[in-house]
CSV table of C-alpha atoms in Angstrom, one decimal:
chain,number,residue,atom,x,y,z
A,25,UNK,CA,59.4,88.7,122.6
A,26,UNK,CA,62.0,91.1,123.7
A,27,UNK,CA,64.4,89.4,121.3
A,28,UNK,CA,62.3,90.5,118.4
A,29,UNK,CA,62.0,94.0,119.5
A,30,UNK,CA,63.9,96.3,117.3
A,31,UNK,CA,65.9,99.2,118.7
A,32,UNK,CA,63.9,102.3,119.1
A,33,UNK,CA,65.9,104.0,116.4
A,34,UNK,CA,65.3,101.3,113.8
A,35,UNK,CA,61.7,101.1,114.5
A,36,UNK,CA,61.1,104.5,113.1
A,37,UNK,CA,63.2,104.0,110.0
A,38,UNK,CA,61.8,106.3,107.5
A,39,UNK,CA,60.1,105.6,104.2
A,40,UNK,CA,63.1,106.5,102.3
A,41,UNK,CA,61.4,106.0,98.9
A,42,UNK,CA,59.0,108.8,99.9
A,43,UNK,CA,61.2,111.3,101.4
A,44,UNK,CA,64.3,111.0,99.3
A,45,UNK,CA,63.3,109.8,95.9
A,46,UNK,CA,66.8,110.5,94.5
A,47,UNK,CA,68.7,108.7,97.2
A,48,UNK,CA,70.9,105.8,96.0
A,49,UNK,CA,69.1,103.6,98.5
A,50,UNK,CA,65.9,104.2,96.7
A,51,UNK,CA,67.6,103.1,93.5
A,52,UNK,CA,67.8,99.7,95.2
A,53,UNK,CA,64.0,99.6,95.7
A,54,UNK,CA,63.4,100.8,92.2
A,55,UNK,CA,65.5,97.9,91.0
A,56,UNK,CA,63.5,95.6,93.1
A,57,UNK,CA,60.2,96.9,91.6
A,58,UNK,CA,61.6,96.5,88.1
A,59,UNK,CA,62.9,93.0,88.8
A,60,UNK,CA,59.6,91.9,90.2
A,61,UNK,CA,57.8,93.3,87.2
A,62,UNK,CA,60.2,91.6,84.9
A,63,UNK,CA,59.9,88.2,86.6
A,64,UNK,CA,56.2,88.4,86.1
A,65,UNK,CA,56.5,87.5,82.4
A,66,UNK,CA,53.1,86.3,81.3
A,67,UNK,CA,52.1,85.3,84.8
A,68,UNK,CA,50.1,87.6,86.9
A,69,UNK,CA,52.3,88.8,89.7
A,70,UNK,CA,49.8,90.7,91.7
A,71,UNK,CA,50.4,89.7,95.2
A,72,UNK,CA,53.9,89.7,96.7
A,73,UNK,CA,54.9,88.3,100.0
A,74,UNK,CA,58.0,89.8,101.8
A,75,UNK,CA,59.5,87.6,104.3
A,76,UNK,CA,62.9,86.7,105.7
A,77,UNK,CA,64.7,83.8,107.5
A,78,UNK,CA,65.0,85.6,110.9
A,79,UNK,CA,63.6,88.5,112.9
A,80,UNK,CA,64.4,92.2,112.1
A,81,UNK,CA,66.2,91.7,108.9
A,82,UNK,CA,64.3,94.4,107.1
A,83,UNK,CA,61.0,92.9,106.0
A,84,UNK,CA,58.8,95.9,106.9
A,85,UNK,CA,61.2,98.5,105.5
A,86,UNK,CA,61.5,96.5,102.2
A,87,UNK,CA,57.7,95.9,102.0
A,88,UNK,CA,56.9,99.5,102.8
A,89,UNK,CA,59.4,101.0,100.3
A,90,UNK,CA,58.4,98.5,97.6
A,91,UNK,CA,54.8,99.4,98.0
A,92,UNK,CA,55.7,103.1,97.9
A,93,UNK,CA,57.6,102.5,94.6
A,94,UNK,CA,54.6,100.6,93.2
A,95,UNK,CA,52.3,103.5,94.2
A,96,UNK,CA,54.7,106.0,92.7
A,97,UNK,CA,54.5,104.0,89.5
A,98,UNK,CA,50.8,104.9,89.5
A,99,UNK,CA,49.7,101.4,90.4
A,100,UNK,CA,46.9,101.1,92.9
A,101,UNK,CA,48.7,99.4,95.8
A,102,UNK,CA,47.9,98.1,99.2
A,103,UNK,CA,50.3,97.1,101.9
A,104,UNK,CA,49.2,94.5,104.4
A,105,UNK,CA,50.9,93.9,107.8
A,106,UNK,CA,50.4,90.2,108.2
A,107,UNK,CA,53.0,90.0,111.0
A,108,UNK,CA,50.3,89.5,113.6
A,109,UNK,CA,52.8,88.7,116.3
A,110,UNK,CA,55.1,91.7,116.1
A,111,UNK,CA,53.4,94.3,113.8
A,112,UNK,CA,55.5,97.1,112.6
A,113,UNK,CA,53.9,98.8,109.6
A,114,UNK,CA,51.8,101.2,111.6
A,115,UNK,CA,55.0,102.4,113.3
A,116,UNK,CA,56.7,102.9,110.0
A,117,UNK,CA,53.8,104.9,108.5
A,118,UNK,CA,53.0,106.5,111.8
A,119,UNK,CA,49.3,105.5,111.9
A,120,UNK,CA,46.9,104.0,114.4
A,121,UNK,CA,46.5,100.3,114.7
A,122,UNK,CA,43.2,100.1,116.5
A,123,UNK,CA,41.7,97.8,113.9
A,124,UNK,CA,43.3,95.8,111.2
A,125,UNK,CA,43.7,92.3,109.9
A,126,UNK,CA,43.1,90.6,113.2
A,127,UNK,CA,39.8,92.6,113.7
A,128,UNK,CA,38.6,91.4,110.3
A,129,UNK,CA,39.6,87.8,111.0
A,130,UNK,CA,37.8,87.9,114.3
A,131,UNK,CA,34.7,89.2,112.6
A,132,UNK,CA,34.8,92.7,114.1
A,133,UNK,CA,35.1,94.6,110.9
A,134,UNK,CA,34.4,94.3,107.2
A,135,UNK,CA,37.2,94.5,104.7
A,136,UNK,CA,36.7,98.1,103.5
A,137,UNK,CA,36.7,99.2,107.2
A,138,UNK,CA,40.3,98.1,107.8
A,139,UNK,CA,41.8,99.8,104.7
A,140,UNK,CA,43.4,103.0,105.7
A,141,UNK,CA,44.9,105.7,103.4
A,142,UNK,CA,48.6,106.1,103.8
A,143,UNK,CA,48.9,109.8,102.9
A,144,UNK,CA,50.6,108.8,99.7
A,145,UNK,CA,48.3,108.7,96.7
A,146,UNK,CA,47.5,105.3,95.3
A,147,UNK,CA,48.8,103.6,98.4
A,148,UNK,CA,46.5,102.1,101.0
A,149,UNK,CA,47.5,100.3,104.2
A,150,UNK,CA,46.0,97.5,106.2
A,151,UNK,CA,47.6,97.3,109.6
A,152,UNK,CA,47.8,94.2,111.7
A,153,UNK,CA,45.3,95.2,114.3
A,154,UNK,CA,45.4,94.1,118.0
A,155,UNK,CA,47.8,91.1,118.6
A,156,UNK,CA,45.6,88.0,118.6
A,157,UNK,CA,46.3,84.9,120.8
A,158,UNK,CA,46.2,82.4,118.0
A,159,UNK,CA,47.7,84.0,114.8
A,160,UNK,CA,48.6,80.7,113.2
A,161,UNK,CA,45.1,79.3,113.4
A,162,UNK,CA,43.6,82.5,112.1
A,163,UNK,CA,45.5,82.3,108.9
A,164,UNK,CA,44.1,78.8,108.2
A,165,UNK,CA,40.5,80.1,107.9
A,166,UNK,CA,38.8,80.9,104.5
A,167,UNK,CA,38.8,84.5,105.5
A,168,UNK,CA,42.3,84.8,104.2
A,169,UNK,CA,41.2,83.7,100.8
A,170,UNK,CA,38.2,86.1,100.9
A,171,UNK,CA,40.5,89.0,101.8
A,172,UNK,CA,43.0,88.2,99.1
A,173,UNK,CA,40.2,87.8,96.5
A,174,UNK,CA,38.8,91.2,97.5
A,175,UNK,CA,42.2,92.9,97.3
A,176,UNK,CA,43.0,91.3,94.0
A,177,UNK,CA,39.8,92.7,92.6
A,178,UNK,CA,40.3,96.2,93.9
A,179,UNK,CA,44.1,96.8,93.6
A,180,UNK,CA,46.8,96.4,91.1
A,181,UNK,CA,49.4,95.3,93.6
A,182,UNK,CA,49.1,93.7,97.1
A,183,UNK,CA,52.3,93.7,99.1
A,184,UNK,CA,52.3,91.6,102.2
A,185,UNK,CA,54.7,92.1,105.2
A,186,UNK,CA,55.0,88.8,107.0
A,187,UNK,CA,56.5,87.3,110.1
A,188,UNK,CA,60.0,85.7,109.7
A,189,UNK,CA,60.2,82.0,108.6
A,190,UNK,CA,61.0,80.9,112.1
A,191,UNK,CA,57.2,80.8,112.6
A,192,UNK,CA,54.9,78.9,110.3
A,193,UNK,CA,52.7,81.9,109.4
A,194,UNK,CA,54.8,83.0,106.5
A,195,UNK,CA,54.5,79.5,104.9
A,196,UNK,CA,50.8,79.6,105.1
A,197,UNK,CA,50.7,83.0,103.5
A,198,UNK,CA,53.3,82.2,100.8
A,199,UNK,CA,51.1,79.5,99.4
A,200,UNK,CA,48.4,82.1,98.7
A,201,UNK,CA,50.6,84.6,97.0
A,202,UNK,CA,51.7,85.0,93.4
A,203,UNK,CA,55.3,85.7,94.3
A,204,UNK,CA,57.5,85.7,97.3
A,205,UNK,CA,60.6,87.9,98.1
A,206,UNK,CA,63.1,86.9,100.7
A,207,UNK,CA,65.0,89.6,102.6
A,208,UNK,CA,68.4,88.7,103.7
A,209,UNK,CA,70.4,90.9,106.0
A,210,UNK,CA,74.0,91.0,104.9
A,211,UNK,CA,75.2,91.9,108.3
A,212,UNK,CA,73.1,89.3,110.1
A,213,UNK,CA,71.6,86.4,108.2
A,214,UNK,CA,73.5,83.1,108.4
A,215,UNK,CA,73.9,80.8,105.4
A,216,UNK,CA,72.3,77.9,107.1
A,217,UNK,CA,69.1,79.7,108.2
A,218,UNK,CA,68.7,81.2,104.8
A,219,UNK,CA,69.1,77.8,103.1
A,220,UNK,CA,66.6,76.3,105.5
A,221,UNK,CA,64.2,79.2,104.9
A,222,UNK,CA,64.4,78.6,101.1
A,223,UNK,CA,63.7,74.9,101.6
A,224,UNK,CA,60.7,75.7,103.8
A,225,UNK,CA,59.2,78.1,101.3
A,226,UNK,CA,59.7,75.7,98.4
A,227,UNK,CA,58.2,72.9,100.5
A,228,UNK,CA,55.2,75.2,101.1
A,229,UNK,CA,54.8,75.6,97.4
A,230,UNK,CA,55.7,79.3,97.3
A,231,UNK,CA,56.8,81.0,94.1
A,232,UNK,CA,60.1,82.3,95.3
A,233,UNK,CA,61.2,85.2,93.0
A,234,UNK,CA,64.5,86.0,94.6
A,235,UNK,CA,66.4,87.7,97.4
A,236,UNK,CA,66.7,91.3,98.5
A,237,UNK,CA,70.2,91.7,100.0
A,238,UNK,CA,69.7,94.2,102.7
A,239,UNK,CA,72.2,96.2,104.8
A,240,UNK,CA,75.1,95.5,102.5
A,241,UNK,CA,78.2,97.5,103.3
A,242,UNK,CA,79.1,99.4,100.2
A,243,UNK,CA,82.6,100.7,100.0
A,244,UNK,CA,83.3,104.2,98.9
A,245,UNK,CA,84.6,103.0,95.6
A,246,UNK,CA,81.5,100.9,94.8
A,247,UNK,CA,79.1,103.8,95.2
A,248,UNK,CA,76.1,104.0,93.0
A,249,UNK,CA,75.9,106.2,90.0
A,250,UNK,CA,74.4,109.5,91.1
A,251,UNK,CA,75.7,109.3,94.6
A,252,UNK,CA,75.9,112.8,96.0
A,253,UNK,CA,72.9,114.2,94.1
A,254,UNK,CA,71.4,115.1,97.4
A,255,UNK,CA,74.5,115.4,99.5
B,21,UNK,CA,83.8,78.7,100.7
B,22,UNK,CA,85.0,78.4,97.2
B,23,UNK,CA,88.2,76.4,97.1
B,24,UNK,CA,89.7,78.4,94.3
B,25,UNK,CA,90.4,81.7,96.1
B,26,UNK,CA,92.4,83.7,93.7
B,27,UNK,CA,95.2,86.1,94.6
B,28,UNK,CA,93.1,89.2,94.0
B,29,UNK,CA,90.3,87.9,96.3
B,30,UNK,CA,92.8,87.1,99.1
B,31,UNK,CA,94.3,90.6,98.7
B,32,UNK,CA,90.9,92.3,98.8
B,33,UNK,CA,89.9,90.2,101.8
B,34,UNK,CA,93.1,91.3,103.7
B,35,UNK,CA,92.7,94.9,102.6
B,36,UNK,CA,89.2,94.9,103.9
B,37,UNK,CA,90.3,94.0,107.4
B,38,UNK,CA,93.5,96.1,107.4
B,39,UNK,CA,92.7,97.6,110.7
B,40,UNK,CA,92.7,94.2,112.5
B,41,UNK,CA,96.0,93.3,110.8
B,42,UNK,CA,97.5,96.6,111.8
B,43,UNK,CA,96.3,96.2,115.3
B,44,UNK,CA,97.7,92.7,115.9
B,45,UNK,CA,101.0,93.5,114.1
B,46,UNK,CA,101.6,96.7,116.0
B,47,UNK,CA,100.7,95.1,119.3
B,48,UNK,CA,103.2,92.3,118.7
B,49,UNK,CA,105.9,94.7,117.5
B,50,UNK,CA,105.5,97.3,120.2
B,51,UNK,CA,105.1,94.7,123.0
B,52,UNK,CA,108.3,92.9,122.0
B,53,UNK,CA,110.2,96.2,121.7
B,54,UNK,CA,109.1,97.3,125.1
B,55,UNK,CA,110.0,94.0,126.7
B,56,UNK,CA,113.4,94.0,124.9
B,57,UNK,CA,114.2,97.5,125.9
B,58,UNK,CA,113.0,97.7,129.4
B,59,UNK,CA,112.3,94.2,130.9
B,60,UNK,CA,115.1,91.9,129.7
B,61,UNK,CA,118.4,92.3,131.4
B,62,UNK,CA,121.2,93.3,129.1
B,63,UNK,CA,123.9,90.7,128.8
B,64,UNK,CA,127.5,91.8,128.2
B,65,UNK,CA,130.3,89.7,126.7
B,66,UNK,CA,134.0,89.4,127.6
B,67,UNK,CA,136.5,87.5,125.6
B,68,UNK,CA,140.0,86.3,126.2
B,69,UNK,CA,142.2,84.4,123.8
B,70,UNK,CA,144.8,81.9,124.7
B,71,UNK,CA,147.7,80.8,122.5
B,72,UNK,CA,148.9,77.2,122.8
B,73,UNK,CA,152.3,76.8,121.4
B,74,UNK,CA,153.8,73.4,121.6
B,75,UNK,CA,156.7,73.6,119.1
B,76,UNK,CA,158.2,76.5,121.1
B,77,UNK,CA,158.6,74.1,124.0
B,78,UNK,CA,160.3,71.3,122.0
B,79,UNK,CA,164.1,71.5,121.7
B,80,UNK,CA,164.1,69.5,118.4
B,81,UNK,CA,163.5,71.6,115.4
B,82,UNK,CA,160.9,69.4,113.9
B,83,UNK,CA,159.1,69.7,110.6
B,84,UNK,CA,155.5,70.8,110.8
B,85,UNK,CA,154.1,67.5,109.7
B,86,UNK,CA,150.6,66.4,109.4
B,87,UNK,CA,151.0,64.4,112.6
B,88,UNK,CA,152.3,67.4,114.4
B,89,UNK,CA,149.3,69.5,113.4
B,90,UNK,CA,147.0,66.6,114.4
B,91,UNK,CA,148.6,66.3,117.8
B,92,UNK,CA,148.3,70.1,118.3
B,93,UNK,CA,144.6,69.9,117.6
B,94,UNK,CA,144.2,67.1,120.1
B,95,UNK,CA,146.1,69.1,122.6
B,96,UNK,CA,143.8,72.1,122.1
B,97,UNK,CA,140.8,69.8,122.7
B,98,UNK,CA,142.5,68.5,125.9
B,99,UNK,CA,143.0,72.1,127.0
B,100,UNK,CA,139.4,72.9,126.4
B,101,UNK,CA,138.3,70.1,128.6
B,102,UNK,CA,140.8,71.2,131.3
B,103,UNK,CA,139.4,74.7,131.2
B,104,UNK,CA,135.9,73.4,131.8
B,105,UNK,CA,137.1,71.0,134.5
B,106,UNK,CA,136.1,71.7,138.2
B,107,UNK,CA,139.8,72.2,139.0
B,108,UNK,CA,139.9,75.4,137.0
B,109,UNK,CA,136.3,76.5,137.6
B,110,UNK,CA,136.4,76.1,141.4
B,111,UNK,CA,139.3,78.5,141.5
B,112,UNK,CA,137.3,81.0,139.4
B,113,UNK,CA,134.3,80.6,141.8
B,114,UNK,CA,136.6,81.4,144.7
B,115,UNK,CA,137.7,84.6,143.0
B,116,UNK,CA,134.4,85.9,141.9
B,117,UNK,CA,132.8,85.2,145.2
B,118,UNK,CA,129.6,83.8,146.5
B,119,UNK,CA,126.3,83.6,144.8
B,120,UNK,CA,127.5,81.7,141.8
B,121,UNK,CA,127.3,78.0,141.1
B,122,UNK,CA,129.4,75.8,138.9
B,123,UNK,CA,126.4,75.2,136.5
B,124,UNK,CA,125.8,78.9,136.0
B,125,UNK,CA,129.4,79.5,135.4
B,126,UNK,CA,129.7,76.7,132.8
B,127,UNK,CA,126.5,77.9,131.1
B,128,UNK,CA,127.8,81.5,130.7
B,129,UNK,CA,131.2,80.4,129.6
B,130,UNK,CA,132.0,79.2,126.1
B,131,UNK,CA,135.4,77.7,125.4
B,132,UNK,CA,136.2,77.0,121.8
B,133,UNK,CA,139.2,76.7,119.6
B,134,UNK,CA,139.5,79.3,117.0
B,135,UNK,CA,139.4,77.4,113.7
B,136,UNK,CA,142.6,76.3,112.0
B,137,UNK,CA,144.8,77.8,114.7
B,138,UNK,CA,146.3,77.1,118.1
B,139,UNK,CA,144.2,79.7,119.7
B,140,UNK,CA,141.5,79.0,122.2
B,141,UNK,CA,138.9,81.7,122.8
B,142,UNK,CA,137.0,82.0,126.1
B,143,UNK,CA,133.8,83.9,125.9
B,144,UNK,CA,131.9,84.9,129.1
B,145,UNK,CA,128.4,86.4,129.2
B,146,UNK,CA,127.1,88.2,132.2
B,147,UNK,CA,124.6,91.0,133.0
B,148,UNK,CA,127.5,92.9,134.6
B,149,UNK,CA,130.3,93.8,132.3
B,150,UNK,CA,133.0,94.0,134.9
B,151,UNK,CA,132.1,90.6,136.2
B,152,UNK,CA,132.3,89.1,132.7
B,153,UNK,CA,135.7,90.6,132.2
B,154,UNK,CA,136.8,89.3,135.7
B,155,UNK,CA,135.6,85.8,135.0
B,156,UNK,CA,137.2,85.6,131.6
B,157,UNK,CA,140.6,86.8,132.8
B,158,UNK,CA,140.4,84.7,135.9
B,159,UNK,CA,139.7,81.6,133.8
B,160,UNK,CA,142.6,82.4,131.5
B,161,UNK,CA,145.2,83.0,134.3
B,162,UNK,CA,144.0,80.1,136.4
B,163,UNK,CA,144.3,77.8,133.4
B,164,UNK,CA,147.7,79.1,132.6
B,165,UNK,CA,148.9,78.3,136.2
B,166,UNK,CA,147.2,74.9,136.2
B,167,UNK,CA,148.8,73.9,133.0
B,168,UNK,CA,152.3,74.6,134.3
B,169,UNK,CA,151.5,72.6,137.4
B,170,UNK,CA,149.9,69.6,135.7
B,171,UNK,CA,151.9,69.2,132.5
B,172,UNK,CA,155.0,71.1,133.5
B,173,UNK,CA,154.9,72.9,130.3
B,174,UNK,CA,154.9,76.6,130.0
B,175,UNK,CA,153.4,76.8,126.6
B,176,UNK,CA,150.2,78.7,127.3
B,177,UNK,CA,150.2,82.4,126.6
B,178,UNK,CA,147.4,84.9,127.0
B,179,UNK,CA,147.0,86.4,123.7
B,180,UNK,CA,144.3,88.9,124.4
B,181,UNK,CA,143.0,89.9,127.8
B,182,UNK,CA,139.4,90.9,128.3
B,183,UNK,CA,139.1,94.6,128.9
B,184,UNK,CA,136.4,96.7,130.5
B,185,UNK,CA,134.9,98.8,127.8
B,186,UNK,CA,132.5,101.5,129.0
B,187,UNK,CA,130.9,101.9,125.5
B,188,UNK,CA,130.2,98.1,125.2
B,189,UNK,CA,127.0,97.2,123.6
B,190,UNK,CA,125.2,94.3,125.3
B,191,UNK,CA,125.1,91.2,123.1
B,192,UNK,CA,121.6,90.4,124.1
B,193,UNK,CA,118.7,91.2,123.9
B,194,UNK,CA,118.8,92.7,120.5
B,195,UNK,CA,115.7,95.0,120.5
B,196,UNK,CA,115.7,95.9,116.9
B,197,UNK,CA,116.1,92.3,115.7
B,198,UNK,CA,113.5,91.1,118.2
B,199,UNK,CA,111.1,93.8,117.0
B,200,UNK,CA,111.6,92.8,113.3
B,201,UNK,CA,111.0,89.2,114.1
B,202,UNK,CA,107.9,90.1,116.1
B,203,UNK,CA,106.7,92.3,113.3
B,204,UNK,CA,106.9,89.4,110.8
B,205,UNK,CA,105.3,87.0,113.2
B,206,UNK,CA,102.6,89.4,114.0
B,207,UNK,CA,101.8,90.0,110.4
B,208,UNK,CA,101.6,86.3,109.8
B,209,UNK,CA,99.4,85.7,112.8
B,210,UNK,CA,97.0,88.5,111.9
B,211,UNK,CA,96.6,87.1,108.4
B,212,UNK,CA,95.8,83.7,109.9
B,213,UNK,CA,93.3,85.4,112.2
B,214,UNK,CA,91.7,87.1,109.3
B,215,UNK,CA,91.5,83.9,107.3
B,216,UNK,CA,89.9,82.1,110.2
B,217,UNK,CA,87.4,85.0,110.8
B,218,UNK,CA,86.4,84.9,107.2
B,219,UNK,CA,86.0,81.1,107.3
B,220,UNK,CA,83.9,81.2,110.4
B,221,UNK,CA,81.7,84.1,109.2
B,222,UNK,CA,78.8,82.3,107.6
B,223,UNK,CA,76.7,85.4,106.9
B,224,UNK,CA,75.5,85.9,103.4
B,225,UNK,CA,77.4,89.0,102.5
B,226,UNK,CA,77.4,89.4,98.8
B,227,UNK,CA,75.2,88.8,95.8
B,228,UNK,CA,77.7,86.1,94.7
B,229,UNK,CA,77.2,84.2,98.0
B,230,UNK,CA,73.4,84.5,97.8
B,231,UNK,CA,73.4,83.0,94.4
B,232,UNK,CA,75.9,80.4,95.3
B,233,UNK,CA,74.2,79.1,98.5
B,234,UNK,CA,70.6,79.8,97.8
B,235,UNK,CA,70.5,79.4,94.1
B,236,UNK,CA,68.2,82.4,93.9
B,237,UNK,CA,68.6,85.6,91.9
B,238,UNK,CA,69.3,88.8,93.9
B,239,UNK,CA,66.4,91.1,93.0
B,240,UNK,CA,68.0,94.2,94.6
B,241,UNK,CA,70.7,95.2,97.0
B,242,UNK,CA,70.0,97.8,99.6
B,243,UNK,CA,73.0,99.5,101.1
B,244,UNK,CA,73.4,100.2,104.8
B,245,UNK,CA,71.4,103.3,105.9
B,246,UNK,CA,74.2,105.2,107.5
B,247,UNK,CA,73.7,107.5,110.4
B,248,UNK,CA,74.0,110.7,108.4
B,249,UNK,CA,71.2,109.6,106.1
B,250,UNK,CA,69.1,108.3,108.9
B,251,UNK,CA,69.3,111.7,110.7
B,252,UNK,CA,68.3,113.5,107.5
B,253,UNK,CA,65.1,111.4,107.3
B,254,UNK,CA,64.0,112.0,110.9
B,255,UNK,CA,61.0,114.1,110.5
B,256,UNK,CA,60.2,116.3,113.6
B,257,UNK,CA,56.7,114.9,113.7
B,258,UNK,CA,57.8,111.3,113.9
B,259,UNK,CA,60.3,112.3,116.6
B,260,UNK,CA,57.5,113.5,118.7
B,261,UNK,CA,55.5,110.3,118.2
B,262,UNK,CA,58.6,108.3,119.1
B,263,UNK,CA,59.0,110.2,122.4
B,264,UNK,CA,55.4,109.5,123.2
B,265,UNK,CA,55.9,105.8,122.6
B,266,UNK,CA,58.9,105.7,124.7
B,267,UNK,CA,57.1,107.4,127.5
B,268,UNK,CA,54.3,104.9,127.2
B,269,UNK,CA,56.7,102.0,127.3
B,270,UNK,CA,58.6,103.3,130.3
């Protein structure tokens, strides 16, 4: 468990897309949103799973900022924290996690009860809730389908933050989603584990849209256009 | 890794890790320079030259035939062996005193005929310049005496005596040369190290690599959030929450 703990500093990484809309980093998330919208084509790409081969490679940050970008595009969006083992979304958004997905799965709440406002218009959040003993079995129940059906009806976009692919949860979730985005940490993720993760997702029948290359070291010369707008 | 690494890519790869290359190269160069300047004992050289003249000794005015020159050369070779023989060397050992062995003496002494001449040069290397000079001169004079005794021929002349030169530069070590060699070797080593590091690093570091190994498109690239940016985002409210969490965890 302690291996998966992020450093205290990283845990509170900010929602850059909200605070600094002109930052070149946000340009990356904007590109991600556009590319997801493009890859939709005729298909309905309403639910997106964000996962990664290993722990702390930037899933939550990517999911949070992607959902912010969607909300800022005036799409009614909901962000789900499906990492029932090591939930992080409530830290990122600085909100309580007294009830959430696990409470709904264990029949303690109804769906509307676990949806919380994020403080950003058009964006709602469902936190993970208390950490359950059997997260893998929970995901196998028909409640997952019910939840997704409900959210599909009420929202334009559903972004799901998931556990890494070293546990089976993400595979179960990926099957139920329209699209899947894999986060790869340029300073961390090894080729082999990434290749294995892709194979796992494909075997699970996920619609893998592509990769988000996170934490890439960008040289001074390769800076984005507009770098320094907010310097 | 792609087999066809082109020159530009190699150059970029090396430039990217210039700090490591600089570190290894400068460590090698400075280390060698320090060792050469301070740790290695300087070795001085002393040289005497001996002239062997046979025709002077002969009463008959003979023509300088091919056979004559040939026998001269053979004589010089004989003299060389005599110089290195224990008969001469033991005398030298007596003169320079205790603490020296025959093997050492032979190792630091180099006897060789000067090409196309009747001159034999004796070169002695020693940490002490005076001793080197003493050995070289002793060898020369001892040899001269021995030749008279053995061959009853007085045809050996000392052409140039070794002299003590206070401004003499040691022949070894050569700190500058050593440093240059170390610099080149260090540069080569560091490049090999960089190549190995790149080969061993299996992280997916670029869009190109992601597409190559995963066969998936890169939807977006997010740069490293640097410390400066991170600090700018830290809202005071969140800072408080963070402190609370840390207290609770402690």
